[in-house]
mmCIF file of C-alpha atoms in Angstrom:
data_model
loop_
_atom_site.group_PDB
_atom_site.id
_atom_site.type_symbol
_atom_site.label_atom_id
_atom_site.label_comp_id
_atom_site.label_asym_id
_atom_site.label_seq_id
_atom_site.Cartn_x
_atom_site.Cartn_y
_atom_site.Cartn_z
ATOM 1 C CA MET A 1 0.029 -0.048 -0.023
ATOM 2 C CA SER A 2 1.458 3.382 -1.053
ATOM 3 C CA ASP A 3 0.624 6.736 0.425
ATOM 4 C CA GLY A 4 0.502 8.326 -3.011
ATOM 5 C CA THR A 5 2.438 11.469 -2.003
ATOM 6 C CA GLY A 6 4.826 11.425 -5.014
ATOM 7 C CA SER A 7 2.079 11.099 -7.643
ATOM 8 C CA ALA A 8 -0.136 13.602 -5.906
ATOM 9 C CA SER A 9 2.703 16.224 -5.830
ATOM 10 C CA GLY A 10 3.318 15.753 -9.537
ATOM 11 C CA THR A 11 -0.337 16.041 -10.363
ATOM 12 C CA ALA A 12 -0.523 19.150 -8.140
ATOM 13 C CA GLU A 13 2.356 20.883 -10.089
ATOM 14 C CA ALA A 14 0.804 19.990 -13.426
ATOM 15 C CA LEU A 15 -2.561 21.388 -12.438
ATOM 16 C CA ALA A 16 -1.108 24.478 -10.837
ATOM 17 C CA ALA A 17 0.694 25.261 -14.012
ATOM 18 C CA ALA A 18 -2.545 25.349 -16.135
ATOM 19 C CA PRO A 19 -3.152 28.844 -17.480
ATOM 20 C CA ALA A 20 -6.856 28.811 -17.435
ATOM 21 C CA SER A 21 -9.638 27.990 -15.002
ATOM 22 C CA GLY A 22 -12.306 25.312 -14.918
ATOM 23 C CA GLY A 23 -15.012 27.851 -15.702
ATOM 24 C CA ALA A 24 -13.016 29.057 -18.739
ATOM 25 C CA ILE A 25 -12.747 25.578 -19.998
ATOM 26 C CA ARG A 26 -16.490 24.940 -19.683
ATOM 27 C CA SER A 27 -17.086 28.271 -21.477
ATOM 28 C CA ALA A 28 -14.748 27.188 -24.255
ATOM 29 C CA HIS A 29 -16.691 23.984 -24.636
ATOM 30 C CA ARG A 30 -19.943 25.781 -24.702
ATOM 31 C CA GLY A 31 -18.504 28.210 -27.459
ATOM 32 C CA LYS A 32 -17.560 25.292 -29.605
ATOM 33 C CA ASP A 33 -21.048 23.888 -29.207
ATOM 34 C CA ARG A 34 -22.683 27.167 -30.240
ATOM 35 C CA GLY A 35 -20.320 27.269 -33.230
ATOM 36 C CA GLY A 36 -21.861 24.080 -34.563
ATOM 37 C CA ARG A 37 -19.109 21.680 -33.598
ATOM 38 C CA GLY A 38 -20.829 18.660 -32.193
ATOM 39 C CA ARG A 39 -24.355 19.846 -32.937
ATOM 40 C CA GLY A 40 -26.778 17.100 -33.758
ATOM 41 C CA ARG A 41 -24.589 14.346 -32.293
ATOM 42 C CA GLY A 42 -26.945 13.649 -29.480
ATOM 43 C CA ARG A 43 -28.280 15.344 -26.479
ATOM 44 C CA GLY A 44 -28.213 12.601 -23.891
ATOM 45 C CA PRO A 45 -25.910 12.684 -20.839
ATOM 46 C CA VAL A 46 -23.325 10.407 -22.503
ATOM 47 C CA ALA A 47 -23.120 12.684 -25.466
ATOM 48 C CA LYS A 48 -22.717 15.700 -23.184
ATOM 49 C CA LEU A 49 -19.867 13.980 -21.226
ATOM 50 C CA ARG A 50 -18.120 13.145 -24.427
ATOM 51 C CA GLN A 51 -18.382 16.828 -25.565
ATOM 52 C CA LEU A 52 -16.670 17.731 -22.362
ATOM 53 C CA GLY A 53 -13.920 15.217 -23.112
ATOM 54 C CA ILE A 54 -14.861 12.777 -20.374
ATOM 55 C CA GLY A 55 -14.757 9.023 -20.911
ATOM 56 C CA THR A 56 -13.055 9.182 -24.263
ATOM 57 C CA SER A 57 -10.629 6.400 -23.755
ATOM 58 C CA TRP A 58 -11.537 2.753 -23.111
ATOM 59 C CA PRO A 59 -9.679 2.587 -19.721
ATOM 60 C CA ALA A 60 -11.623 5.685 -18.567
ATOM 61 C CA LYS A 61 -14.904 4.262 -19.780
ATOM 62 C CA VAL A 62 -14.266 0.953 -18.027
ATOM 63 C CA SER A 63 -13.247 2.844 -14.897
ATOM 64 C CA TRP A 64 -16.341 5.062 -14.853
ATOM 65 C CA VAL A 65 -18.691 2.012 -15.327
ATOM 66 C CA PHE A 66 -16.946 0.087 -12.595
ATOM 67 C CA LEU A 67 -16.900 3.002 -10.152
ATOM 68 C CA ILE A 68 -20.620 3.674 -10.675
ATOM 69 C CA ALA A 69 -21.364 -0.030 -10.327
ATOM 70 C CA ILE A 70 -19.524 -0.258 -6.986
ATOM 71 C CA VAL A 71 -21.278 2.680 -5.638
ATOM 72 C CA LEU A 72 -24.734 1.210 -6.779
ATOM 73 C CA VAL A 73 -23.771 -2.112 -5.149
ATOM 74 C CA ALA A 74 -22.887 -0.341 -1.878
ATOM 75 C CA LEU A 75 -26.169 1.621 -1.901
ATOM 76 C CA VAL A 76 -28.763 -0.934 -2.983
ATOM 77 C CA GLY A 77 -26.897 -4.298 -2.883
ATOM 78 C CA PRO A 78 -27.652 -4.988 0.734
ATOM 79 C CA LEU A 79 -31.343 -4.621 0.030
ATOM 80 C CA LEU A 80 -31.145 -7.279 -2.746
ATOM 81 C CA ILE A 81 -29.154 -9.882 -0.839
ATOM 82 C CA SER A 82 -31.283 -11.910 1.603
ATOM 83 C CA ALA A 83 -28.428 -13.717 3.301
ATOM 84 C CA ASP A 84 -27.192 -12.386 6.617
ATOM 85 C CA PRO A 85 -23.515 -11.384 6.358
ATOM 86 C CA VAL A 86 -22.766 -11.939 10.012
ATOM 87 C CA ARG A 87 -24.832 -15.136 10.770
ATOM 88 C CA GLN A 88 -22.572 -18.059 11.467
ATOM 89 C CA THR A 89 -23.778 -21.483 10.230
ATOM 90 C CA SER A 90 -22.497 -25.025 10.211
ATOM 91 C CA SER A 91 -21.847 -24.878 6.393
ATOM 92 C CA ALA A 92 -18.286 -23.770 6.652
ATOM 93 C CA MET A 93 -15.844 -23.394 3.690
ATOM 94 C CA LEU A 94 -18.397 -24.321 0.998
ATOM 95 C CA PRO A 95 -16.908 -23.825 -2.459
ATOM 96 C CA PHE A 96 -18.054 -21.758 -5.410
ATOM 97 C CA GLY A 97 -21.523 -22.566 -6.676
ATOM 98 C CA SER A 98 -22.823 -24.302 -3.616
ATOM 99 C CA PRO A 99 -26.606 -24.285 -3.312
ATOM 100 C CA GLY A 100 -27.734 -21.110 -1.677
ATOM 101 C CA HIS A 101 -24.158 -19.688 -1.649
ATOM 102 C CA LEU A 102 -23.028 -18.569 -5.019
ATOM 103 C CA LEU A 103 -19.476 -17.722 -3.900
ATOM 104 C CA GLY A 104 -19.394 -20.210 -0.995
ATOM 105 C CA THR A 105 -18.897 -19.562 2.652
ATOM 106 C CA ASP A 106 -16.025 -18.643 4.878
ATOM 107 C CA ASP A 107 -14.611 -20.604 7.876
ATOM 108 C CA LEU A 108 -17.537 -19.486 10.155
ATOM 109 C CA GLY A 109 -20.258 -20.490 7.579
ATOM 110 C CA ARG A 110 -21.099 -16.931 6.539
ATOM 111 C CA ASP A 111 -22.206 -16.321 3.001
ATOM 112 C CA GLU A 112 -19.218 -14.763 1.049
ATOM 113 C CA LEU A 113 -21.325 -13.029 -1.489
ATOM 114 C CA ALA A 114 -23.416 -11.310 1.230
ATOM 115 C CA ARG A 115 -20.141 -10.202 3.025
ATOM 116 C CA LEU A 116 -18.650 -8.888 -0.177
ATOM 117 C CA VAL A 117 -21.794 -6.830 -0.982
ATOM 118 C CA HIS A 118 -22.307 -5.565 2.595
ATOM 119 C CA GLY A 119 -18.494 -4.897 2.872
ATOM 120 C CA ALA A 120 -18.516 -2.340 0.081
ATOM 121 C CA ARG A 121 -20.644 0.147 2.091
ATOM 122 C CA PRO A 122 -18.354 0.712 5.020
ATOM 123 C CA LEU A 123 -15.142 0.948 2.810
ATOM 124 C CA LEU A 124 -16.854 3.408 0.381
ATOM 125 C CA PHE A 125 -18.321 5.442 3.279
ATOM 126 C CA VAL A 126 -14.950 5.856 4.939
ATOM 127 C CA ALA A 127 -13.292 6.640 1.597
ATOM 128 C CA PHE A 128 -15.848 9.173 0.545
ATOM 129 C CA ALA A 129 -16.243 10.758 3.987
ATOM 130 C CA SER A 130 -12.488 11.132 4.650
ATOM 131 C CA THR A 131 -12.045 12.506 1.239
ATOM 132 C CA ALA A 132 -14.743 15.090 1.657
ATOM 133 C CA LEU A 133 -13.109 16.055 5.033
ATOM 134 C CA ALA A 134 -9.733 16.320 3.355
ATOM 135 C CA ALA A 135 -11.241 18.435 0.486
ATOM 136 C CA VAL A 136 -12.919 20.930 2.984
ATOM 137 C CA ILE A 137 -9.870 21.326 5.097
ATOM 138 C CA GLY A 138 -7.325 21.368 2.331
ATOM 139 C CA THR A 139 -9.238 23.673 0.018
ATOM 140 C CA GLY A 140 -10.021 26.003 2.872
ATOM 141 C CA VAL A 141 -6.520 26.315 4.017
ATOM 142 C CA GLY A 142 -5.150 26.599 0.436
ATOM 143 C CA LEU A 143 -7.657 29.252 -0.456
ATOM 144 C CA LEU A 144 -6.896 31.435 2.476
ATOM 145 C CA ALA A 145 -3.086 31.010 2.192
ATOM 146 C CA GLY A 146 -3.157 31.705 -1.581
ATOM 147 C CA TYR A 147 -5.340 34.715 -1.406
ATOM 148 C CA ALA A 148 -3.988 36.430 1.765
ATOM 149 C CA GLY A 149 -0.263 35.912 1.101
ATOM 150 C CA GLY A 150 2.397 37.325 3.357
ATOM 151 C CA VAL A 151 2.539 36.134 7.002
ATOM 152 C CA VAL A 152 -0.682 34.312 6.838
ATOM 153 C CA GLU A 153 0.490 32.272 3.913
ATOM 154 C CA GLN A 154 3.852 31.587 5.552
ATOM 155 C CA VAL A 155 2.276 30.352 8.712
ATOM 156 C CA LEU A 156 -0.397 28.212 7.099
ATOM 157 C CA MET A 157 2.060 26.571 4.598
ATOM 158 C CA ARG A 158 4.705 25.870 7.238
ATOM 159 C CA VAL A 159 2.083 23.881 9.159
ATOM 160 C CA VAL A 160 1.168 22.060 5.854
ATOM 161 C CA ASP A 161 4.837 21.337 5.143
ATOM 162 C CA LEU A 162 5.266 19.991 8.647
ATOM 163 C CA ALA A 163 2.351 17.586 8.075
ATOM 164 C CA LEU A 164 3.748 16.509 4.753
ATOM 165 C CA ALA A 165 7.070 15.729 6.335
ATOM 166 C CA PHE A 166 5.515 12.640 7.872
ATOM 167 C CA PRO A 167 4.644 9.733 5.580
ATOM 168 C CA SER A 168 0.877 9.786 5.158
ATOM 169 C CA ILE A 169 0.285 6.200 6.222
ATOM 170 C CA LEU A 170 2.347 6.734 9.419
ATOM 171 C CA LEU A 171 0.341 9.833 10.229
ATOM 172 C CA VAL A 172 -2.997 7.941 9.638
ATOM 173 C CA ILE A 173 -1.816 5.057 11.973
ATOM 174 C CA LEU A 174 -0.768 7.516 14.631
ATOM 175 C CA LEU A 175 -4.065 9.476 14.528
ATOM 176 C CA VAL A 176 -6.267 6.389 14.433
ATOM 177 C CA ALA A 177 -4.236 4.635 17.182
ATOM 178 C CA ALA A 178 -4.430 7.668 19.503
ATOM 179 C CA ALA A 179 -8.232 7.958 18.953
ATOM 180 C CA GLY A 180 -8.921 4.189 18.991
ATOM 181 C CA PRO A 181 -10.177 1.983 16.107
ATOM 182 C CA GLY A 182 -13.617 2.747 14.699
ATOM 183 C CA THR A 183 -15.309 4.413 11.712
ATOM 184 C CA THR A 184 -15.229 7.950 13.166
ATOM 185 C CA SER A 185 -11.573 7.921 14.035
ATOM 186 C CA LEU A 186 -10.744 6.291 10.700
ATOM 187 C CA VAL A 187 -12.579 9.098 8.822
ATOM 188 C CA VAL A 188 -10.936 11.862 10.812
ATOM 189 C CA GLY A 189 -7.445 10.200 10.609
ATOM 190 C CA VAL A 190 -7.487 9.660 6.854
ATOM 191 C CA GLY A 191 -9.096 13.023 6.201
ATOM 192 C CA VAL A 192 -6.610 14.925 8.222
ATOM 193 C CA SER A 193 -3.613 13.079 6.715
ATOM 194 C CA LEU A 194 -4.739 13.717 3.150
ATOM 195 C CA ALA A 195 -5.656 17.422 3.535
ATOM 196 C CA PRO A 196 -2.127 18.784 3.227
ATOM 197 C CA GLY A 197 -1.723 17.616 -0.307
ATOM 198 C CA LEU A 198 -4.938 19.243 -1.369
ATOM 199 C CA ALA A 199 -4.053 22.360 0.555
ATOM 200 C CA ARG A 200 -0.761 22.805 -1.539
ATOM 201 C CA LEU A 201 -2.643 22.576 -4.837
ATOM 202 C CA ALA A 202 -5.443 24.900 -3.633
ATOM 203 C CA ARG A 203 -2.843 27.469 -2.476
ATOM 204 C CA ALA A 204 -1.040 27.376 -5.838
ATOM 205 C CA LEU A 205 -4.234 27.752 -7.803
ATOM 206 C CA ALA A 206 -5.567 30.470 -5.470
ATOM 207 C CA ALA A 207 -2.439 32.426 -5.697
ATOM 208 C CA ARG A 208 -2.595 32.330 -9.431
ATOM 209 C CA GLU A 209 -6.198 33.539 -9.526
ATOM 210 C CA THR A 210 -5.606 36.287 -6.980
ATOM 211 C CA ALA A 211 -3.159 37.901 -9.337
ATOM 212 C CA ARG A 212 -5.795 38.106 -12.112
ATOM 213 C CA ASP A 213 -7.496 41.421 -12.922
ATOM 214 C CA TYR A 214 -11.035 40.335 -12.025
ATOM 215 C CA ILE A 215 -9.860 39.545 -8.466
ATOM 216 C CA VAL A 216 -7.859 42.790 -8.309
ATOM 217 C CA ALA A 217 -10.977 44.661 -9.342
ATOM 218 C CA ALA A 218 -13.120 42.918 -6.871
ATOM 219 C CA ARG A 219 -10.820 43.762 -4.018
ATOM 220 C CA LEU A 220 -10.537 47.360 -5.116
ATOM 221 C CA GLY A 221 -14.302 47.502 -5.253
ATOM 222 C CA GLY A 222 -14.557 46.590 -1.603
ATOM 223 C CA THR A 223 -15.802 43.047 -1.978
ATOM 224 C CA ARG A 224 -15.447 41.254 1.315
ATOM 225 C CA THR A 225 -12.910 38.368 1.492
ATOM 226 C CA PRO A 226 -15.267 35.489 2.097
ATOM 227 C CA ARG A 227 -17.211 36.549 -0.898
ATOM 228 C CA VAL A 228 -14.174 36.781 -3.067
ATOM 229 C CA LEU A 229 -13.018 33.389 -1.954
ATOM 230 C CA VAL A 230 -16.316 31.590 -2.386
ATOM 231 C CA GLN A 231 -17.907 33.390 -5.289
ATOM 232 C CA GLU A 232 -14.820 34.317 -7.367
ATOM 233 C CA ILE A 233 -11.829 32.153 -6.811
ATOM 234 C CA LEU A 234 -13.416 28.823 -5.668
ATOM 235 C CA PRO A 235 -15.488 28.263 -8.968
ATOM 236 C CA ASN A 236 -12.400 28.991 -11.179
ATOM 237 C CA ILE A 237 -10.244 26.453 -9.365
ATOM 238 C CA ALA A 238 -12.990 23.811 -8.953
ATOM 239 C CA GLY A 239 -12.114 21.876 -11.982
ATOM 240 C CA PRO A 240 -8.529 20.972 -11.010
ATOM 241 C CA MET A 241 -9.545 20.512 -7.444
ATOM 242 C CA VAL A 242 -12.269 17.966 -8.411
ATOM 243 C CA ALA A 243 -9.757 15.921 -10.532
ATOM 244 C CA GLN A 244 -7.273 15.851 -7.593
ATOM 245 C CA VAL A 245 -10.083 15.021 -5.038
ATOM 246 C CA VAL A 246 -11.122 11.972 -7.118
ATOM 247 C CA MET A 247 -7.490 10.782 -7.236
ATOM 248 C CA THR A 248 -7.296 11.311 -3.436
ATOM 249 C CA LEU A 249 -10.375 9.072 -3.092
ATOM 250 C CA SER A 250 -8.203 6.087 -4.274
ATOM 251 C CA VAL A 251 -5.601 6.834 -1.621
ATOM 252 C CA ALA A 252 -8.259 7.084 1.085
ATOM 253 C CA ALA A 253 -9.769 3.762 0.048
ATOM 254 C CA GLY A 254 -6.308 2.111 0.254
ATOM 255 C CA PHE A 255 -5.797 3.602 3.739
ATOM 256 C CA ALA A 256 -9.217 2.504 4.862
ATOM 257 C CA ALA A 257 -8.693 -1.095 3.595
ATOM 258 C CA GLY A 258 -5.084 -1.250 4.970
ATOM 259 C CA LEU A 259 -6.084 0.004 8.451
ATOM 260 C CA SER A 260 -8.918 -2.477 8.626
ATOM 261 C CA TYR A 261 -6.439 -5.227 7.677
ATOM 262 C CA LEU A 262 -4.276 -4.086 10.575
ATOM 263 C CA GLY A 263 -7.204 -4.078 12.944
ATOM 264 C CA LEU A 264 -7.443 -0.308 13.282
ATOM 265 C CA GLY A 265 -10.444 0.273 10.905
ATOM 266 C CA ILE A 266 -13.801 -1.152 10.665
ATOM 267 C CA GLN A 267 -14.222 -3.589 13.596
ATOM 268 C CA PRO A 268 -15.807 -7.082 13.238
ATOM 269 C CA PRO A 269 -18.330 -8.497 12.856
ATOM 270 C CA THR A 270 -19.093 -5.709 10.445
ATOM 271 C CA PRO A 271 -18.231 -6.985 6.942
ATOM 272 C CA ASP A 272 -15.373 -4.973 5.481
ATOM 273 C CA TRP A 273 -13.069 -5.841 2.451
ATOM 274 C CA GLY A 274 -9.856 -4.968 4.374
ATOM 275 C CA TYR A 275 -10.725 -7.107 7.343
ATOM 276 C CA MET A 276 -11.946 -9.987 5.107
ATOM 277 C CA VAL A 277 -8.426 -10.114 3.602
ATOM 278 C CA GLN A 278 -6.857 -10.399 7.022
ATOM 279 C CA ALA A 279 -9.457 -13.000 8.365
ATOM 280 C CA GLY A 280 -9.042 -15.148 5.057
ATOM 281 C CA GLN A 281 -5.108 -15.101 4.915
ATOM 282 C CA GLU A 282 -5.075 -18.175 7.214
ATOM 283 C CA PHE A 283 -6.828 -20.115 4.394
ATOM 284 C CA LEU A 284 -4.842 -18.540 1.418
ATOM 285 C CA TYR A 285 -3.759 -22.021 0.077
ATOM 286 C CA SER A 286 -6.908 -24.048 0.867
ATOM 287 C CA ALA A 287 -9.516 -21.359 -0.047
ATOM 288 C CA PRO A 288 -7.745 -18.491 -1.810
ATOM 289 C CA ARG A 289 -11.182 -16.978 -2.798
ATOM 290 C CA LEU A 290 -11.520 -15.557 0.703
ATOM 291 C CA VAL A 291 -8.491 -13.340 0.031
ATOM 292 C CA VAL A 292 -8.518 -12.944 -3.667
ATOM 293 C CA LEU A 293 -12.162 -11.634 -4.018
ATOM 294 C CA PRO A 294 -12.050 -8.671 -1.501
ATOM 295 C CA ALA A 295 -8.438 -7.844 -2.358
ATOM 296 C CA THR A 296 -9.189 -7.678 -6.024
ATOM 297 C CA LEU A 297 -12.323 -5.500 -5.483
ATOM 298 C CA THR A 298 -10.326 -3.163 -3.319
ATOM 299 C CA LEU A 299 -7.502 -2.986 -5.987
ATOM 300 C CA LEU A 300 -9.930 -2.531 -8.849
ATOM 301 C CA PHE A 301 -11.722 0.283 -6.957
ATOM 302 C CA VAL A 302 -8.437 2.131 -6.275
ATOM 303 C CA VAL A 303 -7.233 1.780 -9.860
ATOM 304 C CA ALA A 304 -10.603 2.954 -11.246
ATOM 305 C CA CYS A 305 -10.374 6.061 -9.063
ATOM 306 C CA ASN A 306 -7.032 6.866 -10.479
ATOM 307 C CA PHE A 307 -8.160 6.406 -14.068
ATOM 308 C CA VAL A 308 -11.292 8.510 -13.449
ATOM 309 C CA GLY A 309 -9.184 11.167 -11.809
ATOM 310 C CA ASP A 310 -6.752 11.171 -14.919
ATOM 311 C CA ASP A 311 -9.699 11.445 -17.168
ATOM 312 C CA LEU A 312 -11.137 14.440 -15.297
ATOM 313 C CA ARG A 313 -7.756 16.051 -15.149
ATOM 314 C CA ASP A 314 -7.306 15.584 -19.024
ATOM 315 C CA ALA A 315 -10.785 16.966 -19.698
ATOM 316 C CA LEU A 316 -10.196 19.936 -17.437
ATOM 317 C CA ASP A 317 -6.632 20.712 -18.788
ATOM 318 C CA PRO A 318 -6.909 23.674 -21.085
ATOM 319 C CA LYS A 319 -4.003 22.347 -23.064
ATOM 320 C CA GLY A 320 -6.197 19.298 -24.109
ATOM 321 C CA THR A 321 -8.967 21.528 -25.419
ATOM 322 C CA VAL A 322 -6.965 23.504 -27.995
#
């Protein structure tokens, strides 16, 4: 499991160097549409996404479909599966295709399909909640630092640099271990550890926008700082930030699964993909499905988030729209 610091820094530098904002990109696309390019090619949501440059490559298409499917499984899957994922029976270690157990059972006789379906929800909840927390903290700190400059920027960014000096996974383990295992501590720990990377990107983008004429005019016109940050700067850096947040989601999911594997995340008997890998490793040779299935789903989710993040970054990169 990797903390993703190196790749996130490279992405942040690439996005910060972009000379146009997300709003400008959307305006350019709308301009192309009004000019007749793409007119009559379909007005459905898929066509609109393609006009924006989203989902143009086959890895991106597969990743979008898989990501949406996993979210749907997490939301409605438990309502469609009748088997109890925590009910222990005497039918232990049943193989694939057993009557009433499509994917067999584990060492305690629990239905493996039900555990996989129910295990998606806690992992995705932690990943999305911690990423949202990181986005709020990181974007807020970065916006304020990039807009204010001077002493405020120096103080805030030195705190961010101090947080980045620690490996992200080590910082997560320390925070979760201090607060105790559980969903809440996992969300807070992962969110706080991932916020500094987003803060650096937000600061670079906000500093670039602050130097533009429309921000200078707003400040000279007496517009209050909160309004400038929220109504002027934030919409114009939203595109690159969204792309980076989606890529951060993959890191959050990896952290959540890894900490559950170590016993610091979702606690049993709640089904969780990370804990299922840890519980099934004892039977790796006799029943590899107990490890391979949850590990593969976690890996595919992480990879899909990265491909979707790359797809959004390419679509929102003004150099790709020329």
